[in-house]
Amino acid sequence: MFGPGGCCCGSAARPFACKGAGCRSVRRSARGFALVELILAISIAAILSIYANRIAVEQSYESIARAGAEYLRAVLGAVEAHVMDNRAAYEAGNDVPGVADDLRPTLAEMVALGRLRAGFPAVMPTRQTVRIDIIRTNCPGPTCILQPMVCTTAPLTMDGINTRHDLVTVMYEELDGQGGISSLLDPA
C-alpha cells in the first residue's frame, strides 16, 4: 500500500522502506534528534540547573541565618538567667561570682557556670562570634535597669566580602523582632 508521495510504510521486512521525496521527513525522524536540537536541550537544562542551584544556595544561607538567630537566642537566654540569679550583685555594683568582667561575661564563662551546655560552639553557624554586654542604668537604686545584650562582633557576610542585609533581616524576623542592627566606631 502506497501513501501520499509514493511511501510504502509498515512492511514487516523493511518498516521504513520509502520511495520518493515525500518520505524524507519520515526517514529523518526515525534517526533521532539533530545535533542542534540536542545542543538546545542541553543548554536549556544547564540554564535551569544554574537557576535551581542559586535558589538552593540562597535557601541554605537563609537556614544558616535562622540557625544563627537560634544561637543568639540561646546565648541571650543564658545571660538573662545569669543576670536574674545575680541581680542583687549587679544592682549594687558588686563583683559577680564566676565572671572576670561583671559587665562582659564570655561564652566560656557561661559554659563554666552551666548556663550553656558543655561544648556549646564558640562561633555562630554564620561564622560570627558574639560579645555579651550587661548594661546597668540608674544603679544602684530603685529605678535600676539591667539590660543583657548579645551582639555579633562582625557583619554578616557569607562570602567574606559583602554584608548580607537580607540575611540579617531573616535573623531579626526569626528573633521575633528582638534585636537590631548597630555599628560601633570603636568595638573595644
Short mmCIF file of N, CA and C in Angstrom, two decimals:
data_model
loop_
_atom_site.label_atom_id
_atom_site.label_comp_id
_atom_site.label_asym_id
_atom_site.label_seq_id
_atom_site.Cartn_x
_atom_site.Cartn_y
_atom_site.Cartn_z
N MET A 1 0.86 -1.16 0.00
CA MET A 1 0.00 0.00 0.00
C MET A 1 0.90 1.22 0.00
N PHE A 2 0.61 2.14 -0.89
CA PHE A 2 1.40 3.36 -1.02
C PHE A 2 0.63 4.52 -0.43
N GLY A 3 1.34 5.34 0.39
CA GLY A 3 0.74 6.56 0.93
C GLY A 3 1.00 7.70 -0.02
N PRO A 4 0.62 8.91 0.36
CA PRO A 4 0.86 10.08 -0.49
C PRO A 4 2.35 10.27 -0.74
N GLY A 5 2.73 10.58 -1.93
CA GLY A 5 4.13 10.79 -2.27
C GLY A 5 4.86 9.51 -2.58
N GLY A 6 4.19 8.38 -2.63
CA GLY A 6 4.81 7.14 -3.02
C GLY A 6 5.48 6.40 -1.89
N CYS A 7 5.06 6.55 -0.62
CA CYS A 7 5.68 5.85 0.51
C CYS A 7 5.02 4.51 0.71
N CYS A 8 5.82 3.58 1.08
CA CYS A 8 5.31 2.28 1.47
C CYS A 8 5.76 2.06 2.90
N CYS A 9 4.86 2.14 3.87
CA CYS A 9 5.23 2.04 5.28
C CYS A 9 4.54 0.84 5.89
N GLY A 10 5.21 0.23 6.88
CA GLY A 10 4.61 -0.85 7.62
C GLY A 10 4.96 -2.21 7.11
N SER A 11 5.88 -2.35 6.22
CA SER A 11 6.29 -3.64 5.72
C SER A 11 7.02 -4.39 6.83
N ALA A 12 6.80 -5.64 6.98
CA ALA A 12 7.42 -6.43 8.04
C ALA A 12 8.92 -6.55 7.81
N ALA A 13 9.37 -6.67 6.60
CA ALA A 13 10.78 -6.84 6.31
C ALA A 13 11.53 -5.51 6.42
N ARG A 14 10.96 -4.45 5.95
CA ARG A 14 11.60 -3.13 5.99
C ARG A 14 10.56 -2.12 6.45
N PRO A 15 10.54 -1.79 7.76
CA PRO A 15 9.48 -0.94 8.29
C PRO A 15 9.44 0.44 7.65
N PHE A 16 10.56 0.98 7.17
CA PHE A 16 10.56 2.32 6.61
C PHE A 16 11.10 2.30 5.20
N ALA A 17 10.59 1.39 4.40
CA ALA A 17 11.01 1.35 3.01
C ALA A 17 10.23 2.42 2.27
N CYS A 18 10.92 3.46 1.89
CA CYS A 18 10.25 4.59 1.26
C CYS A 18 10.83 4.84 -0.11
N LYS A 19 9.97 5.40 -0.95
CA LYS A 19 10.39 5.79 -2.29
C LYS A 19 9.95 7.21 -2.50
N GLY A 20 10.77 7.99 -3.09
CA GLY A 20 10.39 9.36 -3.46
C GLY A 20 10.76 10.38 -2.40
N ALA A 21 10.60 11.69 -2.79
CA ALA A 21 10.98 12.80 -1.92
C ALA A 21 10.01 12.98 -0.76
N GLY A 22 8.80 12.50 -0.85
CA GLY A 22 7.81 12.70 0.21
C GLY A 22 8.11 11.95 1.48
N CYS A 23 8.98 10.98 1.49
CA CYS A 23 9.29 10.19 2.68
C CYS A 23 10.52 10.68 3.41
N ARG A 24 11.12 11.73 2.96
CA ARG A 24 12.35 12.22 3.57
C ARG A 24 12.14 12.54 5.06
N SER A 25 11.02 13.19 5.45
CA SER A 25 10.78 13.55 6.85
C SER A 25 10.58 12.31 7.71
N VAL A 26 10.01 11.28 7.16
CA VAL A 26 9.84 10.04 7.92
C VAL A 26 11.20 9.44 8.21
N ARG A 27 12.07 9.43 7.24
CA ARG A 27 13.39 8.87 7.41
C ARG A 27 14.19 9.67 8.45
N ARG A 28 14.11 11.01 8.42
CA ARG A 28 14.87 11.85 9.34
C ARG A 28 14.38 11.66 10.78
N SER A 29 13.07 11.59 11.00
CA SER A 29 12.57 11.44 12.35
C SER A 29 12.89 10.06 12.91
N ALA A 30 13.09 9.12 12.06
CA ALA A 30 13.44 7.79 12.53
C ALA A 30 14.87 7.74 13.04
N ARG A 31 15.74 8.67 12.60
CA ARG A 31 17.15 8.67 13.02
C ARG A 31 17.33 9.24 14.42
N GLY A 32 16.46 10.10 14.93
CA GLY A 32 16.60 10.69 16.25
C GLY A 32 16.74 12.19 16.18
N PHE A 33 17.34 12.77 17.21
CA PHE A 33 17.49 14.23 17.31
C PHE A 33 18.64 14.72 16.45
N ALA A 34 18.46 15.90 15.93
CA ALA A 34 19.55 16.56 15.22
C ALA A 34 20.49 17.15 16.25
N LEU A 35 21.71 17.41 15.88
CA LEU A 35 22.72 17.95 16.78
C LEU A 35 22.28 19.30 17.35
N VAL A 36 21.66 20.13 16.56
CA VAL A 36 21.20 21.45 17.02
C VAL A 36 20.13 21.29 18.10
N GLU A 37 19.21 20.37 17.89
CA GLU A 37 18.17 20.13 18.88
C GLU A 37 18.77 19.63 20.19
N LEU A 38 19.76 18.75 20.10
CA LEU A 38 20.42 18.21 21.29
C LEU A 38 21.16 19.32 22.04
N ILE A 39 21.88 20.18 21.34
CA ILE A 39 22.60 21.29 21.97
C ILE A 39 21.61 22.24 22.63
N LEU A 40 20.51 22.52 21.98
CA LEU A 40 19.49 23.40 22.55
C LEU A 40 18.91 22.80 23.83
N ALA A 41 18.61 21.53 23.84
CA ALA A 41 18.06 20.87 25.03
C ALA A 41 19.08 20.89 26.18
N ILE A 42 20.34 20.63 25.88
CA ILE A 42 21.38 20.65 26.92
C ILE A 42 21.55 22.06 27.47
N SER A 43 21.51 23.06 26.61
CA SER A 43 21.64 24.46 27.04
C SER A 43 20.51 24.86 27.97
N ILE A 44 19.30 24.50 27.62
CA ILE A 44 18.15 24.82 28.47
C ILE A 44 18.28 24.11 29.82
N ALA A 45 18.68 22.86 29.80
CA ALA A 45 18.86 22.12 31.05
C ALA A 45 19.95 22.76 31.92
N ALA A 46 21.03 23.22 31.31
CA ALA A 46 22.11 23.86 32.06
C ALA A 46 21.63 25.16 32.69
N ILE A 47 20.89 25.96 31.95
CA ILE A 47 20.38 27.23 32.49
C ILE A 47 19.43 26.96 33.65
N LEU A 48 18.56 25.99 33.50
CA LEU A 48 17.63 25.66 34.58
C LEU A 48 18.36 25.13 35.81
N SER A 49 19.41 24.35 35.62
CA SER A 49 20.15 23.82 36.77
C SER A 49 20.92 24.91 37.49
N ILE A 50 21.45 25.90 36.75
CA ILE A 50 22.13 27.03 37.38
C ILE A 50 21.14 27.82 38.22
N TYR A 51 19.96 28.06 37.69
CA TYR A 51 18.93 28.78 38.43
C TYR A 51 18.51 28.00 39.67
N ALA A 52 18.30 26.71 39.53
CA ALA A 52 17.91 25.88 40.67
C ALA A 52 19.01 25.84 41.72
N ASN A 53 20.27 25.80 41.29
CA ASN A 53 21.38 25.78 42.23
C ASN A 53 21.43 27.09 43.02
N ARG A 54 21.22 28.21 42.36
CA ARG A 54 21.23 29.51 43.04
C ARG A 54 20.12 29.57 44.09
N ILE A 55 18.96 29.08 43.75
CA ILE A 55 17.85 29.06 44.71
C ILE A 55 18.21 28.18 45.90
N ALA A 56 18.80 27.02 45.64
CA ALA A 56 19.19 26.12 46.73
C ALA A 56 20.24 26.76 47.64
N VAL A 57 21.20 27.47 47.07
CA VAL A 57 22.23 28.15 47.86
C VAL A 57 21.59 29.22 48.73
N GLU A 58 20.69 30.01 48.18
CA GLU A 58 20.03 31.06 48.96
C GLU A 58 19.20 30.47 50.09
N GLN A 59 18.51 29.37 49.82
CA GLN A 59 17.73 28.71 50.87
C GLN A 59 18.66 28.18 51.96
N SER A 60 19.80 27.69 51.56
CA SER A 60 20.79 27.22 52.53
C SER A 60 21.28 28.37 53.40
N TYR A 61 21.58 29.51 52.79
CA TYR A 61 22.01 30.69 53.55
C TYR A 61 20.93 31.15 54.52
N GLU A 62 19.68 31.12 54.09
CA GLU A 62 18.58 31.51 54.98
C GLU A 62 18.47 30.55 56.16
N SER A 63 18.68 29.27 55.93
CA SER A 63 18.66 28.29 57.02
C SER A 63 19.80 28.55 57.99
N ILE A 64 20.96 28.91 57.46
CA ILE A 64 22.10 29.23 58.32
C ILE A 64 21.79 30.48 59.15
N ALA A 65 21.15 31.47 58.54
CA ALA A 65 20.79 32.69 59.26
C ALA A 65 19.78 32.38 60.37
N ARG A 66 18.83 31.50 60.10
CA ARG A 66 17.86 31.10 61.13
C ARG A 66 18.57 30.38 62.28
N ALA A 67 19.53 29.53 61.94
CA ALA A 67 20.31 28.85 62.99
C ALA A 67 21.12 29.85 63.79
N GLY A 68 21.63 30.90 63.13
CA GLY A 68 22.34 31.96 63.83
C GLY A 68 21.44 32.67 64.82
N ALA A 69 20.19 32.89 64.44
CA ALA A 69 19.23 33.52 65.34
C ALA A 69 18.96 32.64 66.55
N GLU A 70 18.85 31.34 66.34
CA GLU A 70 18.65 30.41 67.47
C GLU A 70 19.87 30.41 68.39
N TYR A 71 21.04 30.52 67.82
CA TYR A 71 22.27 30.62 68.60
C TYR A 71 22.21 31.86 69.50
N LEU A 72 21.88 33.00 68.90
CA LEU A 72 21.78 34.24 69.67
C LEU A 72 20.72 34.12 70.77
N ARG A 73 19.59 33.48 70.45
CA ARG A 73 18.53 33.30 71.43
C ARG A 73 19.01 32.45 72.61
N ALA A 74 19.78 31.41 72.33
CA ALA A 74 20.30 30.55 73.40
C ALA A 74 21.27 31.31 74.30
N VAL A 75 22.16 32.08 73.69
CA VAL A 75 23.13 32.85 74.48
C VAL A 75 22.41 33.91 75.30
N LEU A 76 21.47 34.62 74.70
CA LEU A 76 20.73 35.65 75.43
C LEU A 76 19.96 35.04 76.60
N GLY A 77 19.35 33.89 76.40
CA GLY A 77 18.64 33.21 77.49
C GLY A 77 19.57 32.86 78.64
N ALA A 78 20.77 32.41 78.31
CA ALA A 78 21.76 32.07 79.35
C ALA A 78 22.17 33.32 80.12
N VAL A 79 22.40 34.41 79.40
CA VAL A 79 22.84 35.66 80.06
C VAL A 79 21.70 36.24 80.90
N GLU A 80 20.48 36.18 80.40
CA GLU A 80 19.34 36.68 81.19
C GLU A 80 19.19 35.90 82.49
N ALA A 81 19.35 34.57 82.42
CA ALA A 81 19.28 33.75 83.64
C ALA A 81 20.41 34.12 84.60
N HIS A 82 21.59 34.35 84.04
CA HIS A 82 22.75 34.75 84.86
C HIS A 82 22.48 36.08 85.56
N VAL A 83 21.94 37.04 84.85
CA VAL A 83 21.65 38.35 85.43
C VAL A 83 20.57 38.24 86.51
N MET A 84 19.54 37.47 86.24
CA MET A 84 18.46 37.32 87.23
C MET A 84 18.97 36.65 88.50
N ASP A 85 19.80 35.63 88.36
CA ASP A 85 20.33 34.95 89.54
C ASP A 85 21.30 35.81 90.33
N ASN A 86 21.90 36.80 89.69
CA ASN A 86 22.88 37.67 90.35
C ASN A 86 22.40 39.13 90.37
N ARG A 87 21.10 39.31 90.36
CA ARG A 87 20.53 40.65 90.26
C ARG A 87 21.01 41.57 91.38
N ALA A 88 21.01 41.09 92.61
CA ALA A 88 21.41 41.94 93.75
C ALA A 88 22.84 42.44 93.58
N ALA A 89 23.74 41.56 93.17
CA ALA A 89 25.14 41.96 92.97
C ALA A 89 25.25 42.96 91.82
N TYR A 90 24.52 42.74 90.73
CA TYR A 90 24.57 43.68 89.61
C TYR A 90 23.99 45.04 90.00
N GLU A 91 22.87 45.03 90.71
CA GLU A 91 22.26 46.30 91.12
C GLU A 91 23.18 47.10 92.03
N ALA A 92 23.86 46.42 92.96
CA ALA A 92 24.73 47.09 93.93
C ALA A 92 26.09 47.43 93.35
N GLY A 93 26.43 46.86 92.19
CA GLY A 93 27.75 47.10 91.61
C GLY A 93 28.83 46.24 92.22
N ASN A 94 28.45 45.16 92.88
CA ASN A 94 29.40 44.24 93.50
C ASN A 94 29.93 43.24 92.47
N ASP A 95 31.01 42.56 92.85
CA ASP A 95 31.56 41.52 91.99
C ASP A 95 30.56 40.37 91.85
N VAL A 96 30.49 39.84 90.66
CA VAL A 96 29.60 38.71 90.37
C VAL A 96 30.46 37.47 90.27
N PRO A 97 30.14 36.44 91.05
CA PRO A 97 30.97 35.23 91.02
C PRO A 97 30.94 34.52 89.67
N GLY A 98 32.10 34.00 89.25
CA GLY A 98 32.20 33.18 88.05
C GLY A 98 32.54 33.93 86.78
N VAL A 99 32.62 35.28 86.86
CA VAL A 99 32.96 36.05 85.67
C VAL A 99 34.09 37.02 85.99
N ALA A 100 35.01 37.18 85.06
CA ALA A 100 36.14 38.09 85.27
C ALA A 100 35.70 39.55 85.15
N ASP A 101 34.90 39.87 84.15
CA ASP A 101 34.38 41.22 83.96
C ASP A 101 32.87 41.13 84.12
N ASP A 102 32.38 41.73 85.21
CA ASP A 102 30.96 41.60 85.56
C ASP A 102 30.03 42.02 84.42
N LEU A 103 30.42 43.06 83.69
CA LEU A 103 29.54 43.58 82.65
C LEU A 103 29.82 43.01 81.26
N ARG A 104 30.82 42.13 81.18
CA ARG A 104 31.14 41.48 79.90
C ARG A 104 31.50 40.01 80.11
N PRO A 105 30.57 39.22 80.53
CA PRO A 105 30.88 37.79 80.66
C PRO A 105 31.14 37.17 79.28
N THR A 106 31.87 36.09 79.26
CA THR A 106 32.20 35.44 78.00
C THR A 106 31.38 34.16 77.82
N LEU A 107 31.40 33.63 76.60
CA LEU A 107 30.73 32.35 76.35
C LEU A 107 31.34 31.25 77.21
N ALA A 108 32.66 31.24 77.31
CA ALA A 108 33.34 30.22 78.11
C ALA A 108 32.89 30.29 79.56
N GLU A 109 32.70 31.50 80.08
CA GLU A 109 32.23 31.63 81.46
C GLU A 109 30.78 31.17 81.60
N MET A 110 29.96 31.42 80.59
CA MET A 110 28.57 30.95 80.63
C MET A 110 28.51 29.42 80.61
N VAL A 111 29.43 28.81 79.86
CA VAL A 111 29.51 27.34 79.83
C VAL A 111 30.00 26.84 81.19
N ALA A 112 31.06 27.46 81.73
CA ALA A 112 31.61 27.03 83.01
C ALA A 112 30.59 27.17 84.14
N LEU A 113 29.72 28.18 84.06
CA LEU A 113 28.68 28.37 85.08
C LEU A 113 27.47 27.46 84.86
N GLY A 114 27.48 26.69 83.77
CA GLY A 114 26.36 25.79 83.48
C GLY A 114 25.18 26.48 82.84
N ARG A 115 25.35 27.70 82.40
CA ARG A 115 24.26 28.44 81.74
C ARG A 115 24.08 27.96 80.30
N LEU A 116 25.17 27.55 79.68
CA LEU A 116 25.14 26.95 78.34
C LEU A 116 25.70 25.54 78.47
N ARG A 117 25.25 24.65 77.61
CA ARG A 117 25.70 23.25 77.67
C ARG A 117 27.19 23.14 77.36
N ALA A 118 27.80 22.13 77.90
CA ALA A 118 29.21 21.86 77.61
C ALA A 118 29.36 21.62 76.11
N GLY A 119 30.39 22.16 75.52
CA GLY A 119 30.61 22.00 74.10
C GLY A 119 29.85 22.99 73.25
N PHE A 120 29.21 23.97 73.89
CA PHE A 120 28.48 24.98 73.12
C PHE A 120 29.48 25.66 72.18
N PRO A 121 29.15 25.77 70.89
CA PRO A 121 30.13 26.30 69.94
C PRO A 121 30.50 27.76 70.21
N ALA A 122 31.76 28.08 70.02
CA ALA A 122 32.26 29.44 70.22
C ALA A 122 31.94 30.34 69.04
N VAL A 123 31.59 29.75 67.91
CA VAL A 123 31.31 30.50 66.69
C VAL A 123 29.90 30.16 66.23
N MET A 124 29.18 31.18 65.79
CA MET A 124 27.82 31.01 65.31
C MET A 124 27.80 30.22 64.00
N PRO A 125 26.67 29.65 63.62
CA PRO A 125 26.57 28.99 62.31
C PRO A 125 26.89 29.93 61.15
N THR A 126 26.74 31.23 61.37
CA THR A 126 27.03 32.23 60.35
C THR A 126 28.51 32.62 60.34
N ARG A 127 29.32 31.90 61.08
CA ARG A 127 30.78 32.13 61.20
C ARG A 127 31.11 33.46 61.86
N GLN A 128 30.25 33.90 62.75
CA GLN A 128 30.47 35.12 63.51
C GLN A 128 30.72 34.75 64.97
N THR A 129 31.36 35.64 65.69
CA THR A 129 31.50 35.48 67.14
C THR A 129 30.60 36.52 67.81
N VAL A 130 30.34 36.30 69.09
CA VAL A 130 29.45 37.21 69.81
C VAL A 130 30.17 37.86 70.98
N ARG A 131 29.63 38.97 71.38
CA ARG A 131 30.09 39.67 72.57
C ARG A 131 28.88 39.86 73.47
N ILE A 132 29.07 39.64 74.76
CA ILE A 132 27.99 39.80 75.73
C ILE A 132 28.24 41.08 76.51
N ASP A 133 27.22 41.90 76.60
CA ASP A 133 27.29 43.12 77.40
C ASP A 133 26.11 43.14 78.36
N ILE A 134 26.36 43.59 79.58
CA ILE A 134 25.29 43.82 80.53
C ILE A 134 25.33 45.31 80.84
N ILE A 135 24.26 45.99 80.51
CA ILE A 135 24.20 47.44 80.66
C ILE A 135 23.41 47.77 81.93
N ARG A 136 24.05 48.54 82.79
CA ARG A 136 23.42 48.98 84.04
C ARG A 136 23.02 50.44 83.87
N THR A 137 21.76 50.75 84.20
CA THR A 137 21.27 52.12 84.13
C THR A 137 20.59 52.46 85.45
N ASN A 138 20.92 53.62 86.02
CA ASN A 138 20.34 54.10 87.29
C ASN A 138 20.63 53.15 88.45
N CYS A 139 21.76 52.52 88.46
CA CYS A 139 22.10 51.59 89.53
C CYS A 139 23.20 52.21 90.40
N PRO A 140 23.20 51.97 91.67
CA PRO A 140 22.15 51.34 92.48
C PRO A 140 20.96 52.29 92.66
N GLY A 141 19.88 51.70 93.06
CA GLY A 141 18.68 52.49 93.32
C GLY A 141 17.43 51.77 92.89
N PRO A 142 16.29 52.31 93.24
CA PRO A 142 15.01 51.64 92.95
C PRO A 142 14.66 51.63 91.46
N THR A 143 15.28 52.49 90.67
CA THR A 143 14.98 52.53 89.24
C THR A 143 16.09 51.85 88.42
N CYS A 144 16.85 50.97 89.06
CA CYS A 144 17.94 50.27 88.40
C CYS A 144 17.39 49.39 87.27
N ILE A 145 18.02 49.51 86.12
CA ILE A 145 17.65 48.68 84.96
C ILE A 145 18.88 47.90 84.53
N LEU A 146 18.73 46.60 84.40
CA LEU A 146 19.80 45.72 83.91
C LEU A 146 19.37 45.18 82.56
N GLN A 147 20.19 45.43 81.57
CA GLN A 147 19.83 45.01 80.22
C GLN A 147 20.94 44.15 79.62
N PRO A 148 20.72 42.83 79.55
CA PRO A 148 21.71 41.98 78.89
C PRO A 148 21.58 42.08 77.38
N MET A 149 22.72 42.13 76.71
CA MET A 149 22.73 42.20 75.25
C MET A 149 23.75 41.21 74.70
N VAL A 150 23.41 40.60 73.58
CA VAL A 150 24.32 39.71 72.87
C VAL A 150 24.44 40.26 71.46
N CYS A 151 25.65 40.60 71.07
CA CYS A 151 25.89 41.23 69.77
C CYS A 151 26.93 40.44 68.99
N THR A 152 26.78 40.42 67.69
CA THR A 152 27.82 39.83 66.86
C THR A 152 28.97 40.83 66.78
N THR A 153 30.17 40.32 66.59
CA THR A 153 31.35 41.19 66.56
C THR A 153 31.76 41.58 65.14
N ALA A 154 31.05 41.06 64.15
CA ALA A 154 31.38 41.37 62.76
C ALA A 154 30.10 41.35 61.94
N PRO A 155 30.09 42.02 60.81
CA PRO A 155 28.91 41.99 59.94
C PRO A 155 28.64 40.57 59.42
N LEU A 156 27.42 40.33 59.05
CA LEU A 156 27.04 39.03 58.49
C LEU A 156 27.40 39.00 57.01
N THR A 157 28.40 38.23 56.69
CA THR A 157 28.81 38.03 55.30
C THR A 157 28.95 36.53 55.08
N MET A 158 28.38 36.04 54.03
CA MET A 158 28.50 34.61 53.74
C MET A 158 29.68 34.35 52.81
N ASP A 159 30.10 35.37 52.07
CA ASP A 159 31.23 35.20 51.16
C ASP A 159 32.47 35.91 51.67
N GLY A 160 32.38 36.51 52.87
CA GLY A 160 33.52 37.18 53.45
C GLY A 160 33.73 38.59 52.95
N ILE A 161 32.88 39.07 52.04
CA ILE A 161 33.09 40.38 51.44
C ILE A 161 31.91 41.31 51.71
N ASN A 162 30.76 40.94 51.24
CA ASN A 162 29.59 41.81 51.26
C ASN A 162 28.70 41.53 52.46
N THR A 163 28.24 42.59 53.13
CA THR A 163 27.29 42.44 54.22
C THR A 163 25.96 42.00 53.64
N ARG A 164 25.40 40.95 54.22
CA ARG A 164 24.13 40.40 53.73
C ARG A 164 22.97 40.91 54.59
N HIS A 165 22.47 42.09 54.24
CA HIS A 165 21.37 42.68 55.00
C HIS A 165 20.11 41.84 54.90
N ASP A 166 19.93 41.14 53.79
CA ASP A 166 18.77 40.28 53.65
C ASP A 166 18.79 39.16 54.68
N LEU A 167 19.98 38.62 54.97
CA LEU A 167 20.08 37.55 55.96
C LEU A 167 19.99 38.10 57.38
N VAL A 168 20.45 39.34 57.58
CA VAL A 168 20.26 39.99 58.88
C VAL A 168 18.76 40.13 59.14
N THR A 169 18.01 40.47 58.12
CA THR A 169 16.56 40.58 58.26
C THR A 169 15.94 39.23 58.60
N VAL A 170 16.44 38.16 57.98
CA VAL A 170 15.94 36.81 58.31
C VAL A 170 16.20 36.50 59.79
N MET A 171 17.40 36.83 60.26
CA MET A 171 17.73 36.59 61.68
C MET A 171 16.83 37.42 62.59
N TYR A 172 16.64 38.68 62.23
CA TYR A 172 15.82 39.59 63.01
C TYR A 172 14.38 39.07 63.10
N GLU A 173 13.84 38.62 61.98
CA GLU A 173 12.48 38.08 61.97
C GLU A 173 12.40 36.79 62.79
N GLU A 174 13.43 35.97 62.71
CA GLU A 174 13.46 34.72 63.48
C GLU A 174 13.49 35.00 64.98
N LEU A 175 14.06 36.13 65.36
CA LEU A 175 14.11 36.53 66.78
C LEU A 175 12.86 37.31 67.19
N ASP A 176 11.84 37.27 66.37
CA ASP A 176 10.56 37.95 66.63
C ASP A 176 10.76 39.44 66.90
N GLY A 177 11.67 40.04 66.16
CA GLY A 177 11.88 41.47 66.26
C GLY A 177 12.75 41.91 67.43
N GLN A 178 13.26 40.97 68.21
CA GLN A 178 14.15 41.34 69.32
C GLN A 178 15.55 41.52 68.76
N GLY A 179 16.01 42.74 68.75
CA GLY A 179 17.36 42.99 68.25
C GLY A 179 17.34 44.11 67.25
N GLY A 180 18.43 44.25 66.59
CA GLY A 180 18.55 45.30 65.60
C GLY A 180 19.93 45.31 65.01
N ILE A 181 20.19 46.32 64.23
CA ILE A 181 21.48 46.47 63.58
C ILE A 181 22.16 47.67 64.20
N SER A 182 23.41 47.49 64.56
CA SER A 182 24.16 48.62 65.10
C SER A 182 25.53 48.63 64.49
N SER A 183 26.18 49.76 64.62
CA SER A 183 27.53 49.91 64.11
C SER A 183 28.31 50.71 65.12
N LEU A 184 29.41 50.15 65.57
CA LEU A 184 30.26 50.83 66.54
C LEU A 184 31.50 51.36 65.86
N LEU A 185 31.85 52.58 66.18
CA LEU A 185 33.09 53.12 65.63
C LEU A 185 34.30 52.51 66.32
N ASP A 186 34.17 52.25 67.63
CA ASP A 186 35.25 51.66 68.40
C ASP A 186 34.71 50.40 69.06
N PRO A 187 34.99 49.21 68.52
CA PRO A 187 34.40 47.99 69.07
C PRO A 187 34.98 47.58 70.42
N ALA A 188 36.00 48.26 70.92
CA ALA A 188 36.62 47.89 72.21
C ALA A 188 35.74 48.21 73.38
#
